[in-house]
XYZ file of C-alpha atoms in Angstrom:
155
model
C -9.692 -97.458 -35.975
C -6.965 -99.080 -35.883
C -7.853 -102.710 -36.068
C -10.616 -101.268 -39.245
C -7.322 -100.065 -41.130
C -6.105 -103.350 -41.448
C -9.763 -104.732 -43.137
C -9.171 -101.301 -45.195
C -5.538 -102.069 -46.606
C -6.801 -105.561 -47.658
C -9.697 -104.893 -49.773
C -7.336 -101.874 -50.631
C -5.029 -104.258 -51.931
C -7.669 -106.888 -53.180
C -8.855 -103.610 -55.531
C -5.235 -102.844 -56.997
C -4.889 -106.690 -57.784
C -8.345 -106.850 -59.159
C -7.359 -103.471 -61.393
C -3.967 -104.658 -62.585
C -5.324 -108.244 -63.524
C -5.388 -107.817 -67.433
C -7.187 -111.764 -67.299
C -10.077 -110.787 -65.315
C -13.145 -109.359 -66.677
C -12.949 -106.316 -64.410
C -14.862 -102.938 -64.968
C -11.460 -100.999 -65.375
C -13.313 -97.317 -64.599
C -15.475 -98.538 -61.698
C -12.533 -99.828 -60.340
C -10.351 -97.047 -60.488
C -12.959 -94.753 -59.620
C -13.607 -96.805 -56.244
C -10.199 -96.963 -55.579
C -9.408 -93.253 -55.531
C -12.208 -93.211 -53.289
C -11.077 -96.161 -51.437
C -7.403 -94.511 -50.867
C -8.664 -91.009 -49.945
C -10.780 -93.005 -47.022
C -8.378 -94.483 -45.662
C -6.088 -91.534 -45.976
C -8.006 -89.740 -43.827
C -8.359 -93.317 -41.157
C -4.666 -93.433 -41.522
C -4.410 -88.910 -40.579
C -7.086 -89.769 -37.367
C -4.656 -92.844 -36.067
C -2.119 -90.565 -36.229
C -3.451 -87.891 -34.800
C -4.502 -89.647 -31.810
C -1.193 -91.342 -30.665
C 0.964 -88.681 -32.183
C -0.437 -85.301 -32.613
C -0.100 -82.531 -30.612
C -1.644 -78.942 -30.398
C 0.352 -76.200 -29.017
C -0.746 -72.768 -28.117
C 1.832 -70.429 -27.842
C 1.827 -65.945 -27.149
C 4.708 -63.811 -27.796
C 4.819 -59.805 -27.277
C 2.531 -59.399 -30.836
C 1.393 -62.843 -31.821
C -0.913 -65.386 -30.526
C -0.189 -69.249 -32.219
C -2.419 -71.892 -33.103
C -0.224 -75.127 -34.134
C -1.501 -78.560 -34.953
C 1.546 -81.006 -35.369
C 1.664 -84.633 -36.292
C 4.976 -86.359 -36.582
C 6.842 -82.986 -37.426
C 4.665 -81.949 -39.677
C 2.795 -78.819 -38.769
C 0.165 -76.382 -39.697
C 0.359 -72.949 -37.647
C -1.994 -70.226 -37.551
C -0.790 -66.712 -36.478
C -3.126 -64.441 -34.660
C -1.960 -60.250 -33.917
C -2.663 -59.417 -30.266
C -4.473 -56.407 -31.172
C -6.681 -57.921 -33.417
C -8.432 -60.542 -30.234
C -11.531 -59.837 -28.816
C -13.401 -61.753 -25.807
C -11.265 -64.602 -25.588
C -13.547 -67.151 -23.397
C -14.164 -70.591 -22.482
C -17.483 -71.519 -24.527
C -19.726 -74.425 -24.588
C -18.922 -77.035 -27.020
C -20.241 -80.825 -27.345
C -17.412 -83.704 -26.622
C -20.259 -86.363 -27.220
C -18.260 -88.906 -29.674
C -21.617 -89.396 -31.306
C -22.302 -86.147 -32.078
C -18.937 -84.489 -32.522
C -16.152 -86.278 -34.085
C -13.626 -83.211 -33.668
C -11.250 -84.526 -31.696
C -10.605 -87.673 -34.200
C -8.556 -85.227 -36.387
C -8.130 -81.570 -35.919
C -9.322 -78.649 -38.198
C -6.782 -77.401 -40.150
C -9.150 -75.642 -42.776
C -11.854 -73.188 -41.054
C -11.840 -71.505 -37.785
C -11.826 -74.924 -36.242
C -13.301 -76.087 -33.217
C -13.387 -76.506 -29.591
C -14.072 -74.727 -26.381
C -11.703 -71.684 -26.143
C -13.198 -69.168 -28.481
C -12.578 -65.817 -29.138
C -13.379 -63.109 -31.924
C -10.704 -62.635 -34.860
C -12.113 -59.611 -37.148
C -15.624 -60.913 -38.322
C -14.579 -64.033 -37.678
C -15.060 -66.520 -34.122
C -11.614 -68.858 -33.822
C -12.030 -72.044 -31.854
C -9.344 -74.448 -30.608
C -8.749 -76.894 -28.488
C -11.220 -79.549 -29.212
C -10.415 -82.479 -26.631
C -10.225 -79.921 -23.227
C -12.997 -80.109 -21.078
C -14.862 -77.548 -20.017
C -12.875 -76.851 -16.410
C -9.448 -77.136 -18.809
C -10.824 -74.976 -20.983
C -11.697 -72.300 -18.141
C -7.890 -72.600 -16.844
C -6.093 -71.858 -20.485
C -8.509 -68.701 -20.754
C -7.251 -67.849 -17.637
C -3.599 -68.881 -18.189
C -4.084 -67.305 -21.935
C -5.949 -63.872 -20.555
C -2.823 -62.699 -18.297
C -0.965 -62.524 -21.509
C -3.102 -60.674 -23.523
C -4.325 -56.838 -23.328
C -7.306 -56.265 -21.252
C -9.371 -55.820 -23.811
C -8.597 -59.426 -25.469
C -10.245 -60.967 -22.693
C -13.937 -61.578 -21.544
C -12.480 -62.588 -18.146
């Protein structure tokens, strides 16, 4: 990903020369068009680098809160779940195949995400956790389940 971003910043900058060239016979739109597009690609290249090297996600309980935090560089998006609102937190299947799933590129933080820890939130099934394998996933429901009220837990 890395080594593409590179290819992307040059025709990136290749594109802003070509659209700031009043001399050139350039299709002004098109180009600017192409170049929003161009920019929000490789915004997203440039989030996934990131992500991998840099990012974290931390899972944290207190007395009346369960956290969901995804944090790259300092910069942080938490989710807040009540305690009494958790039902049959588990360990549940979920594809790591890099073909099929690229989840743990860049994390969710829109949706109920993904990953193999589930559990029910209201109407709603919350995921997290995307790069644990299924034995990890098994040990932080366990670790996660002696924290919670009994009737959090599917264990």
């Amino acid at each position: 990903m890395s080594a593409w971003l590179v290819g992307w910043f040059s025709g990136e900058a290749r594109a802003i020369e070509e659209l700031l060239s009043p001399d050139k016979k350039t299709p002004q739109l098109f180009m600017a068009v192409w170049l929003i597009g161009w920019t929000i690609g490789g915004i997203f290249a440039f989030g996934a680098v990131l992500w991998q090297l840099v990012g974290r996600e931390v899972i944290s309980i207190t007395s009346s809160a369960l956290e969901h935090r995804i944090e790259i560089l300092g910069i942080a998006r938490s989710r807040i779940y009540r305690i009494g609102e958790i039902r049959n937190l588990r360990a549940a299947e979920f594809s790591t195949n890099p073909f099929t799933s690229q989840t743990a590129w860049f994390p969710s933080v829109v949706g109920s995400g993904f990953g193999p820890v589930a559990f029910d939130y209201g109407a709603r099934t919350m995921r997290v956790a995307p790069s644990l394998e299924e034995a990890e996933a098994k040990l932080l429901v366990e670790r996660l389940s002696a924290h919670l009220p009994r009737n959090a837990s599917a264990i």
